[in-house]
Amino acid sequence: METVPARMTTQMASATHRPQSTRGAGAARAPNRVAFPPARHGGCSVSRDLRAAGLVGRFFGAGEHSSQSHEVDDLAPARLFVGLPIDSVTDGATVNSATAIAAGIRAVRLLGADGVELPVFWSVAQPESPDRFSWAGYKAVADMVRAEGLSLRVSLRTHGTPGAGVPTLPSWVSRVAADDPDIFFTDRSGGRHEGCLSFAIDELPVLHGKSPLQLYEAFFRSFAVAFDDFFDSTITDVTVGLGAHGVLRYPSYPPGSDARKFTGMGEFQCYDKYMLQQLRQHAKEEGQAMWGLAGPHDAPRYHDSPDSCGFFRERGGSWETPYGDFFLSWYAGQLVGHGDRVLGTANAVFGGKPVELSAKIPFMHWWHGARSRPAEAAAGFYKSNKKNGYSPVAKMFARHGCTMVVPGMDVCMNKQHHSTGSSPDTLLVQMKNACRRHGARIAGENASLVMTHTSSFSRIRSNILTTELMRPCHFTYQRMGAEFFSPDHFPQFMEFVRSVVCGEWDEDDGPTDEERGMAVSVSGPREANTL
């Protein structure tokens, strides 16, 4: 075994003994094997291994697309994960491009990351019947992760991701919607967000005599039973989806569009009959029955700017009136209530497991510089009476011992951001302050899928290593696929992981020109690079 450079000893010791989740009294877990990226020592390269395993042919193929509380520890090193392809499993029984997935998982292990993240969809696990689950495909991926000695983050998603090759909802749920489309979120023009169940039906028996909350619990429990033997060896984190794309927010972007590319103000989603019933009831209880007839009459359209509508106008807008406060407080309260119910259900299922529970919130930095924060308000985050709009959410997360995942650790200011009143730095500080105030942990992801700009990697590195305010407990890089393993991207990602896991290194320790030219390249024999 080759000698480890002395200057890396401290970082390696830290990486080898990275703390695991504290959930579950007395839970013990053997430390993960951690890969130590060497300098230019000889041995096999991951590039050749991946080609031999067929990964290059798969991912490079032309045209192929593939409730316990946590003490916040600002000094603990962030665990690093890499997201597996969103469509790793699409029919419940098999793994898509299994050979490529296995080789990609091995590459993550050789790089020195802690593990991978696997999206697990309700629509895939329970596609045809409310009485039967299919876990074979997901278990096959979990077996691959366990074979490499890595940690596994599972993201349990109750709502799908449009355009990702995965059904948004089980087909039997969609059939119910054909007769009752109001179970979907609806905008002022009657546009339905198919695949996004309204928060107002959480506890209503509208799906084959059961409520969505009961069905979510069945999904969580079935997973917990099917993967019981993985919790003591492999599964370290469970992320619970709280809305479209797995994020706690209203789908305030146009129906059918990609939420990750939308930077407008958005529209309120309160026009399905169930949301309107709750709005009317709330207005009566407040002694303002007329306020509950509908949403704001002067609310924005999806692509409006703040000053183009009366509601969010910077000065004199309706949002500053008693009615505006009434509506926005109710609207945001519905969002927090939904998150509280789902996380409470998840905690009842996973509270006794040695895993860290987490959920994702949106990083809506555009128009954050406006006083009304319109994009955030339309998505359900309301800053009332000059209070932090993320405070109620952070308080709710802390109550369930849930880590807040922020998908914006890579966002840097640019010209487009300036034109939309963006303020990512201020937004991240606001989120961290809310978490610190209420004792919630924070974690991160990147907002842009597969980055090629050095500045973005530098931004992530700064956000996950800084001790200012609070340090994320883990970071997940999204997401593995053809672009991820491309020559333009992978060498930069390799340097990023090395810098985070092993700290700074001399120029001689960085990738050689030959390595930079490879699609995937990490030197060193396997037995010399693992513990």
CSV table of N, CA and C in Angstrom, one decimal, residues 12-150:
chain,number,residue,atom,x,y,z
A,12,MET,N,-7.8,13.2,6.1
A,12,MET,CA,-8.2,11.8,5.9
A,12,MET,C,-8.8,11.3,7.1
A,13,ALA,N,-8.2,11.6,8.3
A,13,ALA,CA,-8.8,11.2,9.5
A,13,ALA,C,-10.2,11.7,9.7
A,14,SER,N,-10.4,13.0,9.3
A,14,SER,CA,-11.7,13.6,9.4
A,14,SER,C,-12.7,12.9,8.5
A,15,ALA,N,-12.2,12.6,7.2
A,15,ALA,CA,-13.1,12.0,6.3
A,15,ALA,C,-13.5,10.6,6.7
A,16,THR,N,-12.5,9.9,7.2
A,16,THR,CA,-12.7,8.5,7.6
A,16,THR,C,-13.7,8.3,8.7
A,17,HIS,N,-13.7,9.3,9.6
A,17,HIS,CA,-14.6,9.2,10.8
A,17,HIS,C,-15.7,10.3,10.7
A,18,ARG,N,-16.2,10.6,9.5
A,18,ARG,CA,-17.3,11.5,9.4
A,18,ARG,C,-18.5,11.0,10.2
A,19,PRO,N,-19.1,11.9,11.0
A,19,PRO,CA,-20.1,11.4,11.9
A,19,PRO,C,-21.4,11.0,11.1
A,20,GLN,N,-22.0,9.9,11.5
A,20,GLN,CA,-23.2,9.5,10.9
A,20,GLN,C,-24.4,10.1,11.6
A,21,SER,N,-25.6,9.8,11.2
A,21,SER,CA,-26.8,10.4,11.8
A,21,SER,C,-26.9,10.1,13.2
A,22,THR,N,-27.4,11.0,14.0
A,22,THR,CA,-27.7,10.7,15.4
A,22,THR,C,-29.1,10.3,15.7
A,23,ARG,N,-29.9,10.1,14.7
A,23,ARG,CA,-31.2,9.6,14.8
A,23,ARG,C,-31.2,8.2,15.3
A,24,GLY,N,-32.1,7.8,16.2
A,24,GLY,CA,-32.2,6.5,16.7
A,24,GLY,C,-31.3,6.3,17.9
A,25,ALA,N,-31.9,6.1,19.1
A,25,ALA,CA,-31.0,6.0,20.3
A,25,ALA,C,-30.2,4.8,20.2
A,26,GLY,N,-28.9,5.0,20.5
A,26,GLY,CA,-28.0,3.9,20.6
A,26,GLY,C,-27.6,3.3,19.2
A,27,ALA,N,-28.0,4.0,18.1
A,27,ALA,CA,-27.7,3.4,16.8
A,27,ALA,C,-26.2,3.5,16.6
A,28,ALA,N,-25.6,2.4,16.1
A,28,ALA,CA,-24.2,2.4,15.8
A,28,ALA,C,-24.0,2.0,14.3
A,29,ARG,N,-23.1,2.6,13.7
A,29,ARG,CA,-22.8,2.3,12.3
A,29,ARG,C,-21.3,2.3,12.0
A,30,ALA,N,-20.9,1.3,11.3
A,30,ALA,CA,-19.4,1.3,11.0
A,30,ALA,C,-19.1,2.4,10.1
A,31,PRO,N,-17.9,3.0,10.2
A,31,PRO,CA,-17.6,4.1,9.3
A,31,PRO,C,-17.5,3.6,7.9
A,32,ASN,N,-18.0,4.5,7.0
A,32,ASN,CA,-17.9,4.2,5.5
A,32,ASN,C,-16.5,4.0,5.1
A,33,ARG,N,-16.3,3.2,4.1
A,33,ARG,CA,-15.0,3.2,3.4
A,33,ARG,C,-14.9,4.5,2.6
A,34,VAL,N,-13.8,5.2,2.8
A,34,VAL,CA,-13.6,6.5,2.1
A,34,VAL,C,-12.4,6.4,1.1
A,35,ALA,N,-12.7,6.8,-0.1
A,35,ALA,CA,-11.6,6.8,-1.1
A,35,ALA,C,-10.7,8.0,-0.9
A,36,PHE,N,-9.4,7.8,-1.0
A,36,PHE,CA,-8.5,8.9,-0.9
A,36,PHE,C,-7.9,9.2,-2.2
A,37,PRO,N,-8.3,10.3,-2.9
A,37,PRO,CA,-7.7,10.6,-4.2
A,37,PRO,C,-6.2,10.8,-4.1
A,38,PRO,N,-5.4,10.0,-4.7
A,38,PRO,CA,-3.9,10.2,-4.6
A,38,PRO,C,-3.5,11.2,-5.7
A,39,ALA,N,-2.2,11.5,-5.8
A,39,ALA,CA,-1.8,12.5,-6.8
A,39,ALA,C,-1.7,11.8,-8.1
A,40,ARG,N,-0.5,11.4,-8.5
A,40,ARG,CA,-0.3,10.8,-9.8
A,40,ARG,C,0.3,9.4,-9.7
A,41,HIS,N,0.0,8.7,-8.6
A,41,HIS,CA,0.6,7.4,-8.4
A,41,HIS,C,0.0,6.4,-9.4
A,42,GLY,N,0.8,5.4,-9.7
A,42,GLY,CA,0.4,4.5,-10.8
A,42,GLY,C,-0.8,3.6,-10.4
A,43,GLY,N,-1.3,2.8,-11.3
A,43,GLY,CA,-2.4,1.9,-11.0
A,43,GLY,C,-3.5,2.1,-12.0
A,44,CYS,N,-4.6,1.3,-11.7
A,44,CYS,CA,-5.7,1.3,-12.7
A,44,CYS,C,-6.4,2.7,-12.6
A,45,SER,N,-7.0,3.1,-13.6
A,45,SER,CA,-7.8,4.3,-13.6
A,45,SER,C,-9.3,4.0,-13.7
A,46,VAL,N,-10.1,4.9,-13.1
A,46,VAL,CA,-11.5,4.7,-13.2
A,46,VAL,C,-12.0,4.7,-14.6
A,47,SER,N,-11.3,5.6,-15.4
A,47,SER,CA,-11.7,5.7,-16.8
A,47,SER,C,-11.8,4.3,-17.5
A,48,ARG,N,-10.7,3.5,-17.3
A,48,ARG,CA,-10.7,2.2,-18.0
A,48,ARG,C,-11.7,1.3,-17.3
A,49,ASP,N,-11.9,1.4,-16.0
A,49,ASP,CA,-12.9,0.6,-15.3
A,49,ASP,C,-14.3,0.8,-15.9
A,50,LEU,N,-14.6,2.1,-16.0
A,50,LEU,CA,-15.9,2.5,-16.5
A,50,LEU,C,-16.2,2.1,-17.9
A,51,ARG,N,-15.1,2.2,-18.7
A,51,ARG,CA,-15.3,1.8,-20.1
A,51,ARG,C,-15.5,0.3,-20.2
A,52,ALA,N,-14.7,-0.5,-19.4
A,52,ALA,CA,-14.9,-1.9,-19.4
A,52,ALA,C,-16.2,-2.3,-18.9
A,53,ALA,N,-16.8,-1.5,-18.0
A,53,ALA,CA,-18.1,-1.8,-17.4
A,53,ALA,C,-19.2,-1.4,-18.4
A,54,GLY,N,-18.9,-0.7,-19.4
A,54,GLY,CA,-19.9,-0.2,-20.4
A,54,GLY,C,-20.5,1.1,-20.1
A,55,LEU,N,-20.0,1.8,-19.1
A,55,LEU,CA,-20.6,3.1,-18.7
A,55,LEU,C,-20.5,4.1,-19.9
A,56,VAL,N,-19.3,4.2,-20.5
A,56,VAL,CA,-19.1,5.2,-21.6
A,56,VAL,C,-20.1,5.0,-22.7
A,57,GLY,N,-20.3,3.7,-23.0
A,57,GLY,CA,-21.3,3.4,-24.1
A,57,GLY,C,-22.7,3.8,-23.7
A,58,ARG,N,-23.0,3.7,-22.4
A,58,ARG,CA,-24.3,4.0,-22.0
A,58,ARG,C,-24.5,5.5,-21.9
A,59,PHE,N,-23.6,6.1,-21.1
A,59,PHE,CA,-23.8,7.6,-20.8
A,59,PHE,C,-23.4,8.5,-21.9
A,60,PHE,N,-22.4,8.0,-22.8
A,60,PHE,CA,-21.9,8.8,-23.8
A,60,PHE,C,-22.5,8.5,-25.2
A,61,GLY,N,-23.4,7.5,-25.2
A,61,GLY,CA,-24.1,7.1,-26.4
A,61,GLY,C,-24.7,8.3,-27.1
A,62,ALA,N,-24.5,8.4,-28.4
A,62,ALA,CA,-25.1,9.5,-29.2
A,62,ALA,C,-26.6,9.5,-29.1
A,63,GLY,N,-27.2,10.6,-28.7
A,63,GLY,CA,-28.6,10.8,-28.7
A,63,GLY,C,-29.2,10.2,-27.4
A,64,GLU,N,-28.5,9.5,-26.5
A,64,GLU,CA,-29.0,8.9,-25.3
A,64,GLU,C,-29.1,9.9,-24.2
A,65,HIS,N,-30.2,9.9,-23.5
A,65,HIS,CA,-30.4,10.7,-22.3
A,65,HIS,C,-30.8,9.8,-21.1
A,66,SER,N,-30.0,9.8,-21.1
A,66,SER,CA,-30.4,8.9,-20.1
A,66,SER,C,-31.3,9.6,-19.0
A,67,SER,N,-38.3,11.4,14.9
A,67,SER,CA,-38.5,12.8,15.4
A,67,SER,C,-37.7,13.1,16.6
A,68,GLN,N,-36.4,13.0,16.3
A,68,GLN,CA,-35.6,13.4,17.3
A,68,GLN,C,-34.9,14.7,16.9
A,69,SER,N,-34.6,15.6,17.8
A,69,SER,CA,-34.0,16.8,17.4
A,69,SER,C,-32.5,16.6,17.3
A,70,HIS,N,-31.9,17.4,16.4
A,70,HIS,CA,-30.4,17.3,16.1
A,70,HIS,C,-29.7,18.6,16.7
A,71,GLU,N,-28.6,18.4,17.3
A,71,GLU,CA,-27.8,19.5,17.7
A,71,GLU,C,-27.1,20.0,16.5
A,72,VAL,N,-27.2,21.3,16.2
A,72,VAL,CA,-26.5,21.9,15.1
A,72,VAL,C,-25.0,22.0,15.3
A,73,ASP,N,-24.2,21.4,14.5
A,73,ASP,CA,-22.8,21.4,14.7
A,73,ASP,C,-22.2,22.1,13.5
A,74,ASP,N,-21.7,23.3,13.7
A,74,ASP,CA,-21.2,24.1,12.6
A,74,ASP,C,-19.8,23.6,12.1
A,75,LEU,N,-19.1,22.8,12.9
A,75,LEU,CA,-17.8,22.4,12.6
A,75,LEU,C,-17.7,21.1,12.0
A,76,ALA,N,-18.7,20.3,12.0
A,76,ALA,CA,-18.7,18.9,11.4
A,76,ALA,C,-18.5,19.1,9.9
A,77,PRO,N,-17.7,18.2,9.3
A,77,PRO,CA,-17.5,18.3,7.8
A,77,PRO,C,-18.8,17.8,7.1
A,78,ALA,N,-19.1,18.5,6.0
A,78,ALA,CA,-20.3,18.1,5.2
A,78,ALA,C,-20.0,16.8,4.5
A,79,ARG,N,-21.0,15.9,4.6
A,79,ARG,CA,-21.0,14.7,3.8
A,79,ARG,C,-21.3,15.0,2.4
A,80,LEU,N,-20.7,14.3,1.5
A,80,LEU,CA,-20.8,14.5,0.0
A,80,LEU,C,-21.6,13.4,-0.6
A,81,PHE,N,-22.6,13.7,-1.4
A,81,PHE,CA,-23.4,12.7,-2.1
A,81,PHE,C,-23.5,13.1,-3.6
A,82,VAL,N,-23.7,12.2,-4.5
A,82,VAL,CA,-24.0,12.4,-5.9
A,82,VAL,C,-25.3,11.8,-6.2
A,83,GLY,N,-26.2,12.6,-6.9
A,83,GLY,CA,-27.5,12.1,-7.2
A,83,GLY,C,-27.4,11.1,-8.4
A,84,LEU,N,-28.1,10.0,-8.3
A,84,LEU,CA,-28.2,9.0,-9.4
A,84,LEU,C,-29.2,9.6,-10.4
A,85,PRO,N,-29.2,9.0,-11.6
A,85,PRO,CA,-30.2,9.5,-12.7
A,85,PRO,C,-31.6,9.5,-12.1
A,86,ILE,N,-32.4,10.5,-12.5
A,86,ILE,CA,-33.8,10.6,-12.0
A,86,ILE,C,-34.6,9.4,-12.5
A,87,ASP,N,-34.2,8.8,-13.6
A,87,ASP,CA,-35.0,7.7,-14.2
A,87,ASP,C,-34.2,6.4,-14.0
A,88,SER,N,-33.5,6.2,-12.9
A,88,SER,CA,-32.8,5.0,-12.6
A,88,SER,C,-33.7,3.8,-12.6
A,89,VAL,N,-34.9,4.0,-12.1
A,89,VAL,CA,-35.9,3.0,-12.1
A,89,VAL,C,-37.2,3.6,-12.5
A,90,THR,N,-37.9,3.0,-13.5
A,90,THR,CA,-39.1,3.6,-14.0
A,90,THR,C,-40.3,2.7,-14.1
A,91,ASP,N,-40.1,1.3,-13.8
A,91,ASP,CA,-41.2,0.4,-13.9
A,91,ASP,C,-41.3,-0.4,-12.6
A,92,GLY,N,-40.4,-0.1,-11.6
A,92,GLY,CA,-40.5,-0.8,-10.3
A,92,GLY,C,-39.7,-2.1,-10.2
A,93,ALA,N,-39.6,-2.8,-11.3
A,93,ALA,CA,-39.0,-4.1,-11.3
A,93,ALA,C,-37.6,-4.2,-11.8
A,94,THR,N,-37.1,-3.2,-12.6
A,94,THR,CA,-35.8,-3.3,-13.2
A,94,THR,C,-35.1,-2.0,-13.1
A,95,VAL,N,-33.7,-2.0,-13.2
A,95,VAL,CA,-32.9,-0.8,-13.2
A,95,VAL,C,-32.6,-0.5,-14.7
A,96,ASN,N,-32.8,0.8,-15.0
A,96,ASN,CA,-32.4,1.2,-16.4
A,96,ASN,C,-30.9,1.4,-16.5
A,97,SER,N,-30.3,0.9,-17.5
A,97,SER,CA,-28.8,1.0,-17.7
A,97,SER,C,-28.1,0.5,-16.4
A,98,ALA,N,-28.4,-0.7,-16.0
A,98,ALA,CA,-27.9,-1.2,-14.7
A,98,ALA,C,-26.4,-1.2,-14.6
A,99,THR,N,-25.7,-1.6,-15.7
A,99,THR,CA,-24.3,-1.7,-15.8
A,99,THR,C,-23.7,-0.3,-15.6
A,100,ALA,N,-24.3,0.7,-16.3
A,100,ALA,CA,-23.8,2.1,-16.2
A,100,ALA,C,-24.0,2.6,-14.8
A,101,ILE,N,-25.1,2.3,-14.2
A,101,ILE,CA,-25.4,2.8,-12.8
A,101,ILE,C,-24.4,2.2,-11.8
A,102,ALA,N,-24.1,0.9,-12.0
A,102,ALA,CA,-23.1,0.3,-11.1
A,102,ALA,C,-21.8,0.9,-11.2
A,103,ALA,N,-21.3,1.1,-12.5
A,103,ALA,CA,-20.0,1.7,-12.7
A,103,ALA,C,-20.0,3.1,-12.2
A,104,GLY,N,-21.1,3.9,-12.3
A,104,GLY,CA,-21.1,5.2,-11.8
A,104,GLY,C,-21.0,5.3,-10.3
A,105,ILE,N,-21.7,4.3,-9.6
A,105,ILE,CA,-21.6,4.3,-8.2
A,105,ILE,C,-20.1,4.0,-7.8
A,106,ARG,N,-19.5,3.1,-8.5
A,106,ARG,CA,-18.1,2.8,-8.2
A,106,ARG,C,-17.2,4.0,-8.3
A,107,ALA,N,-17.5,4.8,-9.4
A,107,ALA,CA,-16.7,6.0,-9.6
A,107,ALA,C,-16.8,7.0,-8.4
A,108,VAL,N,-18.0,7.1,-7.9
A,108,VAL,CA,-18.3,8.0,-6.8
A,108,VAL,C,-17.5,7.5,-5.6
A,109,ARG,N,-17.4,6.2,-5.4
A,109,ARG,CA,-16.7,5.6,-4.3
A,109,ARG,C,-15.2,5.9,-4.4
A,110,LEU,N,-14.7,5.7,-5.6
A,110,LEU,CA,-13.2,5.9,-5.9
A,110,LEU,C,-12.9,7.4,-5.7
A,111,LEU,N,-13.8,8.3,-6.0
A,111,LEU,CA,-13.5,9.7,-5.9
A,111,LEU,C,-13.4,10.1,-4.4
A,112,GLY,N,-14.1,9.5,-3.5
A,112,GLY,CA,-14.0,9.8,-2.1
A,112,GLY,C,-15.2,10.4,-1.5
A,113,ALA,N,-16.3,10.5,-2.3
A,113,ALA,CA,-17.6,11.0,-1.8
A,113,ALA,C,-18.2,9.9,-0.8
A,114,ASP,N,-19.1,10.4,0.0
A,114,ASP,CA,-19.7,9.5,1.0
A,114,ASP,C,-20.7,8.6,0.5
A,115,GLY,N,-21.4,9.0,-0.6
A,115,GLY,CA,-22.5,8.1,-1.1
A,115,GLY,C,-23.2,8.7,-2.2
A,116,VAL,N,-24.4,8.1,-2.5
A,116,VAL,CA,-25.2,8.6,-3.6
A,116,VAL,C,-26.7,8.8,-3.1
A,117,GLU,N,-27.4,9.6,-3.9
A,117,GLU,CA,-28.8,9.8,-3.6
A,117,GLU,C,-29.7,9.2,-4.7
A,118,LEU,N,-30.7,8.4,-4.3
A,118,LEU,CA,-31.6,7.7,-5.2
A,118,LEU,C,-33.0,8.2,-5.1
A,119,PRO,N,-33.6,8.8,-6.2
A,119,PRO,CA,-35.0,9.2,-6.2
A,119,PRO,C,-35.9,8.0,-6.2
A,120,VAL,N,-36.8,7.9,-5.3
A,120,VAL,CA,-37.7,6.8,-5.2
A,120,VAL,C,-39.1,7.4,-5.3
A,121,PHE,N,-39.8,7.0,-6.4
A,121,PHE,CA,-41.1,7.6,-6.7
A,121,PHE,C,-42.3,6.8,-6.3
A,122,TRP,N,-43.3,7.4,-5.7
A,122,TRP,CA,-44.5,6.7,-5.4
A,122,TRP,C,-45.2,6.1,-6.7
A,123,SER,N,-45.1,6.9,-7.8
A,123,SER,CA,-45.7,6.5,-9.0
A,123,SER,C,-45.0,5.2,-9.6
A,124,VAL,N,-43.8,5.0,-9.3
A,124,VAL,CA,-43.0,3.8,-9.8
A,124,VAL,C,-43.2,2.6,-8.9
A,125,ALA,N,-43.2,2.9,-7.6
A,125,ALA,CA,-43.3,1.8,-6.6
A,125,ALA,C,-44.8,1.2,-6.5
A,126,GLN,N,-45.8,2.0,-6.8
A,126,GLN,CA,-47.2,1.6,-6.6
A,126,GLN,C,-48.0,2.1,-7.8
A,127,PRO,N,-47.6,1.6,-9.0
A,127,PRO,CA,-48.1,2.2,-10.3
A,127,PRO,C,-49.6,1.9,-10.6
A,128,GLU,N,-50.0,0.6,-10.3
A,128,GLU,CA,-51.3,0.2,-10.9
A,128,GLU,C,-52.4,0.0,-9.8
A,129,SER,N,-52.0,-0.2,-8.6
A,129,SER,CA,-53.0,-0.5,-7.6
A,129,SER,C,-52.7,0.1,-6.2
A,130,PRO,N,-53.7,0.5,-5.5
A,130,PRO,CA,-53.4,1.0,-4.1
A,130,PRO,C,-53.1,0.0,-3.1
A,131,ASP,N,-53.1,-1.3,-3.6
A,131,ASP,CA,-52.8,-2.4,-2.6
A,131,ASP,C,-51.5,-3.2,-2.9
A,132,ARG,N,-50.7,-2.7,-3.9
A,132,ARG,CA,-49.5,-3.5,-4.2
A,132,ARG,C,-48.4,-2.6,-4.5
A,133,PHE,N,-47.2,-2.9,-3.9
A,133,PHE,CA,-46.0,-2.2,-4.2
A,133,PHE,C,-45.0,-3.0,-4.9
A,134,SER,N,-44.1,-2.4,-5.7
A,134,SER,CA,-43.0,-3.1,-6.4
A,134,SER,C,-41.7,-2.4,-6.1
A,135,TRP,N,-40.8,-3.1,-5.4
A,135,TRP,CA,-39.6,-2.5,-4.9
A,135,TRP,C,-38.3,-3.2,-5.6
A,136,ALA,N,-38.4,-4.1,-6.4
A,136,ALA,CA,-37.3,-4.9,-6.9
A,136,ALA,C,-36.2,-4.0,-7.6
A,137,GLY,N,-36.6,-3.1,-8.4
A,137,GLY,CA,-35.7,-2.2,-9.1
A,137,GLY,C,-34.9,-1.4,-8.1
A,138,TYR,N,-35.6,-0.7,-7.2
A,138,TYR,CA,-34.9,0.1,-6.2
A,138,TYR,C,-34.0,-0.7,-5.3
A,139,LYS,N,-34.4,-1.9,-4.9
A,139,LYS,CA,-33.6,-2.8,-4.1
A,139,LYS,C,-32.3,-3.2,-4.8
A,140,ALA,N,-32.4,-3.3,-6.1
A,140,ALA,CA,-31.2,-3.7,-6.9
A,140,ALA,C,-30.2,-2.6,-6.9
A,141,VAL,N,-30.7,-1.3,-6.9
A,141,VAL,CA,-29.7,-0.2,-6.8
A,141,VAL,C,-29.1,-0.1,-5.4
A,142,ALA,N,-30.0,-0.3,-4.4
A,142,ALA,CA,-29.5,-0.3,-3.0
A,142,ALA,C,-28.4,-1.4,-2.8
A,143,ASP,N,-28.6,-2.5,-3.5
A,143,ASP,CA,-27.6,-3.6,-3.4
A,143,ASP,C,-26.2,-3.1,-4.0
A,144,MET,N,-26.3,-2.4,-5.1
A,144,MET,CA,-25.1,-1.9,-5.7
A,144,MET,C,-24.4,-0.9,-4.8
A,145,VAL,N,-25.1,-0.1,-4.1
A,145,VAL,CA,-24.5,0.9,-3.2
A,145,VAL,C,-23.9,0.2,-2.0
A,146,ARG,N,-24.6,-0.8,-1.5
A,146,ARG,CA,-24.0,-1.5,-0.4
A,146,ARG,C,-22.8,-2.3,-0.8
A,147,ALA,N,-22.7,-2.8,-2.0
A,147,ALA,CA,-21.6,-3.6,-2.4
A,147,ALA,C,-20.3,-2.7,-2.5
A,148,GLU,N,-20.5,-1.4,-2.7
A,148,GLU,CA,-19.4,-0.5,-2.7
A,148,GLU,C,-19.1,0.2,-1.4
A,149,GLY,N,-19.9,-0.2,-0.3
A,149,GLY,CA,-19.6,0.4,1.0
A,149,GLY,C,-20.0,1.8,1.1
A,150,LEU,N,-20.9,2.3,0.3
A,150,LEU,CA,-21.2,3.7,0.3
A,150,LEU,C,-22.5,4.0,1.1
